[in-house]
Amino acid sequence: MTDFQILRSVAKSGLRFVDTAVDTKVAGEVVSAVLTTEKGVANPLGKVPIIAMTGLGSGSFFNRANTIVRQPATGGGVGSFDDAVQALHNLASRHGIDGIKLSENPAEVGLVRVKGELGFGGSTALNERVGKEALLRIDRAARLVQEFVDARA
């Protein structure tokens, strides 16, 4: 069984925010996903860069969420969605990565979380160990899964 989390900031307006997380799980041939949407008002202290690297819900000390909604997530054709999630898990687990915080710019790799580590980050050492091209592939695969979820939401 493998888990992978995709985080994304959907909207920011002053201190208001809307963030989403897609938590995917693959157990054998069974794929499951849950979409979590968090809306609220951010505390200005939450703008500190190191704090901003924590995952959805982890910054609750700094962010006051007005609404948290969790729902099962699926994509367009069930087979296509399952294939996209399987491909993402296979690629990410090959490099020891179990999460990504998508960048607003699709041409840039977002912050990634290495298995066993707490927050998201991106470092020169990680780029050298995993490789920029592999990180770009993981980012593209995560964006594809996110597009499937967005199409059904």
PDB file of C-alpha atoms in Angstrom, residues 9 12 102-108 143:
ATOM      1  CA  SER A   9      -3.622  26.690  -3.198  1.00  0.00           C
ATOM      2  CA  LYS A  12      -5.765  33.726  -2.184  1.00  0.00           C
ATOM      3  CA  LEU A 102       1.928  22.161  -6.565  1.00  0.00           C
ATOM      4  CA  SER A 103       3.436  25.428  -7.728  1.00  0.00           C
ATOM      5  CA  GLU A 104       1.145  28.018  -9.288  1.00  0.00           C
ATOM      6  CA  ASN A 105       3.375  27.888 -12.377  1.00  0.00           C
ATOM      7  CA  PRO A 106       3.019  24.513 -14.151  1.00  0.00           C
ATOM      8  CA  ALA A 107       6.514  24.908 -15.629  1.00  0.00           C
ATOM      9  CA  GLU A 108       8.073  24.819 -12.140  1.00  0.00           C
ATOM     10  CA  ARG A 143      -1.244  17.716 -12.019  1.00  0.00           C
TER      11      ARG A 143
END
